[in-house]
Coordinates of C-alpha atoms in Angstrom, one line a residue:
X6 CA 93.5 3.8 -66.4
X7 CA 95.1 4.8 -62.9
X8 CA 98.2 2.6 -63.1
X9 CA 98.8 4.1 -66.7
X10 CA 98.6 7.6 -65.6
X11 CA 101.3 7.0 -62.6
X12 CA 103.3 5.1 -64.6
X13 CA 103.4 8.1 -66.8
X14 CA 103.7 10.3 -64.1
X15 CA 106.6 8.4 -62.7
X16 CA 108.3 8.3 -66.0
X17 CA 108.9 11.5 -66.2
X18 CA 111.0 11.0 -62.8
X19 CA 108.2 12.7 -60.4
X20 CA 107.6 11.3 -57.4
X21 CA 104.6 11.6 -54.8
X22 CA 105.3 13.9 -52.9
X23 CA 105.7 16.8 -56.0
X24 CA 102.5 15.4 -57.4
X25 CA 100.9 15.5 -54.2
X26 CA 102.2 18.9 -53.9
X27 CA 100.9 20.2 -56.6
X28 CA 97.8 18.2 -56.4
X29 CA 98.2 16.1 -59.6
X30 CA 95.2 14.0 -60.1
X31 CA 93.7 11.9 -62.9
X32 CA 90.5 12.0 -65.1
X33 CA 89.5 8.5 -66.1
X34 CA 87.8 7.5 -69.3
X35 CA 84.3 8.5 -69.7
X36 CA 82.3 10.9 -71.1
X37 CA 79.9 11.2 -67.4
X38 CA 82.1 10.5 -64.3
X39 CA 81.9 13.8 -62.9
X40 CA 77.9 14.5 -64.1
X41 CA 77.7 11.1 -62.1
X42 CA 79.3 12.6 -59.0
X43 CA 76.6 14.9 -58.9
X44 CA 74.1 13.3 -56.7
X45 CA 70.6 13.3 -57.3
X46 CA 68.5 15.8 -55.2
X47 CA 66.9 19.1 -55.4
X48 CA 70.2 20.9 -56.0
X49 CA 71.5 18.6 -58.8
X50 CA 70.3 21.3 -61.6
X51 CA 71.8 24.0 -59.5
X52 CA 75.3 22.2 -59.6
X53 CA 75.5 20.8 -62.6
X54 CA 74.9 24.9 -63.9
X55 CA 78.0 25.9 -61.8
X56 CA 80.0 22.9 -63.2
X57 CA 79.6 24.2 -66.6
X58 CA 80.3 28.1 -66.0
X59 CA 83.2 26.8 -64.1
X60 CA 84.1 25.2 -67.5
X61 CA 84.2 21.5 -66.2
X62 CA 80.8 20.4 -68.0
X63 CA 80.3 21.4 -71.6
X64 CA 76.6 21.6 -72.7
X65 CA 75.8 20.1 -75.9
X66 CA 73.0 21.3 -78.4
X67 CA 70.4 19.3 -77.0
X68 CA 71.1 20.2 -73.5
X69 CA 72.9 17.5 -72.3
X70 CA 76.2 17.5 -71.1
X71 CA 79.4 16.1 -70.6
X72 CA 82.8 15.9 -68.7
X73 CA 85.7 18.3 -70.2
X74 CA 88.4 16.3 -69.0
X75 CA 89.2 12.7 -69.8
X76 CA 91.5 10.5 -70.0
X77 CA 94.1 13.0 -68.9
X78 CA 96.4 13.9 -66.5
X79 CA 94.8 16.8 -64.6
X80 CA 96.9 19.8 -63.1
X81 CA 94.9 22.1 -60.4
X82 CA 95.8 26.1 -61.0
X83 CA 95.6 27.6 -58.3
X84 CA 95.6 31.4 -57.6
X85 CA 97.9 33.7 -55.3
X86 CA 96.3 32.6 -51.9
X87 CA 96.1 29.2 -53.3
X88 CA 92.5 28.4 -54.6
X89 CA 91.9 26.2 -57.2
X90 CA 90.0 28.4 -60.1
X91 CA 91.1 26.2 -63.3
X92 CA 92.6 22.7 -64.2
X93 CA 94.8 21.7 -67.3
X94 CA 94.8 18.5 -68.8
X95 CA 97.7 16.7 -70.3
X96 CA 97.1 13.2 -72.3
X97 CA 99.7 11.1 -71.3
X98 CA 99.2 8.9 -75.4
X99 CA 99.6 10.2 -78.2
X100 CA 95.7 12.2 -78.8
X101 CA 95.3 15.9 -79.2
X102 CA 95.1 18.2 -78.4
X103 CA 98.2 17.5 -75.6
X104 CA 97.5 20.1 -73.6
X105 CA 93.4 21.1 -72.4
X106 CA 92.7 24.2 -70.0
X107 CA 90.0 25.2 -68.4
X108 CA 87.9 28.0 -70.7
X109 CA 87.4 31.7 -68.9
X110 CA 85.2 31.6 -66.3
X111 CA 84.5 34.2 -63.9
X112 CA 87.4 33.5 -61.9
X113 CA 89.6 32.3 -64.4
X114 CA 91.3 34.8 -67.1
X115 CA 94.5 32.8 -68.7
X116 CA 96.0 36.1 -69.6
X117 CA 96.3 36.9 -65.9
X118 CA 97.0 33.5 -64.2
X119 CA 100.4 31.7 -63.9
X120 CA 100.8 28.1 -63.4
X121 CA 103.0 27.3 -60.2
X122 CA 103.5 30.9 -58.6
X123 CA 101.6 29.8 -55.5
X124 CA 103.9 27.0 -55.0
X125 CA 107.1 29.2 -56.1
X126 CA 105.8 31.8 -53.0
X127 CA 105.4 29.1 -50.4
X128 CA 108.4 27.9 -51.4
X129 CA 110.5 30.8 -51.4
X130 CA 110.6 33.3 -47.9
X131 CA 112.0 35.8 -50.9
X132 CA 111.9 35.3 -54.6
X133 CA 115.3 36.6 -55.7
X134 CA 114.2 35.9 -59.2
X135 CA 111.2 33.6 -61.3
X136 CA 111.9 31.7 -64.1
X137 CA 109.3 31.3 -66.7
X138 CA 108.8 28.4 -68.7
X139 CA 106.3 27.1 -71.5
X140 CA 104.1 24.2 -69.5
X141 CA 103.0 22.4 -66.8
X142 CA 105.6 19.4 -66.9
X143 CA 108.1 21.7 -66.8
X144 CA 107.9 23.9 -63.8
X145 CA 107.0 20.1 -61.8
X146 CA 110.1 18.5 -63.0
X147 CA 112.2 22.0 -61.8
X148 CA 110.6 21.2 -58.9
X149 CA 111.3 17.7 -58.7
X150 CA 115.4 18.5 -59.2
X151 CA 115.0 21.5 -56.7
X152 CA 114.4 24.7 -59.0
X153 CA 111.5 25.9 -56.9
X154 CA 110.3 29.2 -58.5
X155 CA 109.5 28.2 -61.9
X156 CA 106.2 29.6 -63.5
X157 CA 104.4 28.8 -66.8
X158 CA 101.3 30.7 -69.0
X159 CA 98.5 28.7 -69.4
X160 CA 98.2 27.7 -73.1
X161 CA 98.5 31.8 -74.1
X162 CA 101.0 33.7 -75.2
X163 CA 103.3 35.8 -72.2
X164 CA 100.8 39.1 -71.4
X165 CA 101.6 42.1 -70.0
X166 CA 99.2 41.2 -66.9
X167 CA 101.8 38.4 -66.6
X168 CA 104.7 40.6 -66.8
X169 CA 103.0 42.9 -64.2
X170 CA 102.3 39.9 -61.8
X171 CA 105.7 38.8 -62.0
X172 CA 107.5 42.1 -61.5
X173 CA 105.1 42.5 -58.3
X174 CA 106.7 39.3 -56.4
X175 CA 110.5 40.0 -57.8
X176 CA 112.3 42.5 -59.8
X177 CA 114.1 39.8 -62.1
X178 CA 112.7 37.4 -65.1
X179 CA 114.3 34.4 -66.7
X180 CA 112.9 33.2 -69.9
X181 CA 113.6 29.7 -70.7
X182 CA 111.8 28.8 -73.4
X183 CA 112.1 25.3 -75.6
X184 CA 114.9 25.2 -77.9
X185 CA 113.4 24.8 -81.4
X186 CA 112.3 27.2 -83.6
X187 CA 108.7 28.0 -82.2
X188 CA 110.7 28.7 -78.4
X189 CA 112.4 31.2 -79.9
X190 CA 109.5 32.7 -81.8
X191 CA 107.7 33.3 -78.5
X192 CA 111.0 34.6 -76.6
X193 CA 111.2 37.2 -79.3
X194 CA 107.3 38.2 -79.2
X195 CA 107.8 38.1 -75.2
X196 CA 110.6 40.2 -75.7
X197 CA 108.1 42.9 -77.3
X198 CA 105.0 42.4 -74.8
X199 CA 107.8 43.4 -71.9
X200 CA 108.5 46.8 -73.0
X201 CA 106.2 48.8 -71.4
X202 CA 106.8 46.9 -68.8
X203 CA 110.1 47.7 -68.2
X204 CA 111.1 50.5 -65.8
X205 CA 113.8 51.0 -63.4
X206 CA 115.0 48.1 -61.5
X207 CA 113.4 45.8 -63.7
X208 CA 115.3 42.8 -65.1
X209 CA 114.6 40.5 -67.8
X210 CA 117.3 37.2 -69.0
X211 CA 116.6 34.8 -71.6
X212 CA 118.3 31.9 -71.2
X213 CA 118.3 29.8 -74.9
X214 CA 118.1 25.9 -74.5
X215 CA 119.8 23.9 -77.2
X216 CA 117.8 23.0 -79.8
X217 CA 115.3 20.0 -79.2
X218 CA 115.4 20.4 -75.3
X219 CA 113.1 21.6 -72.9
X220 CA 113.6 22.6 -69.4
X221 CA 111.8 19.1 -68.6
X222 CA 114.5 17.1 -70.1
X223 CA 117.3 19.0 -70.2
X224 CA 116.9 19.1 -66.4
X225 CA 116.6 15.3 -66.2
X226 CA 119.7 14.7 -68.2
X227 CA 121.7 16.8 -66.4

């Protein structure tokens, strides 16, 4: 329920106002809440079709459908003037998968989009540098201790697109990936995708976590 999800929420030491910055919602239980929401007129058909090629109704075989998100924690993407065009889902208990985004959409192309470069923008007159990290929870609880131009792919591997976006904002990248085995993996094929990228004036830093820790709670511990 509601309580459950901001007790999670809380938890993981975020308070209000990041959530409210950042427009942290909940999806409750259910397979029909939001086909529910849509009311009942002459344009219910119409909406209910640009709820599922906006990827937040999924159409079964025999035509019905159903809510994508439940029972999750749910985090608005938004893009560089700050329109929501995707969600991502976190389950705050122990089903899977952890993590549910938003499919491609029209306006929505994963391999393109960062998670919290908006908010890193508004935050920051000039971004000296961006830090990029692996999820959701972890560029909110940067923000939470005061690191406010952290950045996260959504659910993909690190693109060149993403490379490019970045290096259009600021001239440096630090990669702080988890600290296991799997962190390291993706720093190393991350390491590969930015070559092209590279040119002059053009920095990239990795910056290894010991093992076990993520920025989330190494950040809290400290």
């Amino acid at each position: 329920n509601k309580k459950q999800a901001i007790d999670y929420l809380k938890s993981r030491g975020l308070s209000g106002e990041v959530c409210r910055d950042f427009g942290i919602g909940y999806a409750p239980p259910g397979w029909d809440n939001l086909l529910k929401a849509v009311e009942d007129n002459d344009q219910r058909k119409q909406r209910i079709t640009l709820l599922e090629t906006a990827g937040m109704l999924v159409k079964k075989e025999n035509g019905d459908f159903y809510d994508r998100f439940r029972e999750r924690i749910i985090f608005p993407i938004r893009d560089n003037r700050g329109r929501v065009i995707a969600f991502g889902g976190r389950v705050f208990n122990d089903d899977k998968p952890k993590y549910l985004n938003s499919p491609e959409t029209p306006v929505f192309h994963k391999q393109r989009e960062l998670y919290g470069l908006f908010e890193a923008r508004k935050a920051n007159r000039q971004l000296d540098y961006l830090l990029l990290v692996e999820g959701y929870m972890d560029v909110v609880s940067l923000v939470q201790y005061g690191i406010n131009n952290a950045v996260a792919t959504l659910g993909t591997a690190s693109s060149i697109y993403h490379l490019e976006k970045i290096f259009r904002h600021c001239s440096k990248l630090v990669v702080c990936f988890d600290g296991d085995a799997a962190g390291k993996k993706a720093a190393s094929r991350l390491l590969e995708t930015a070559l092209p990228a590279m040119s002059d004036g053009r920095e990239i830093c990795f910056l290894f976590l010991p093992d076990g820790e993520d920025p989330d709670t190494y950040v809290r511990d400290k």
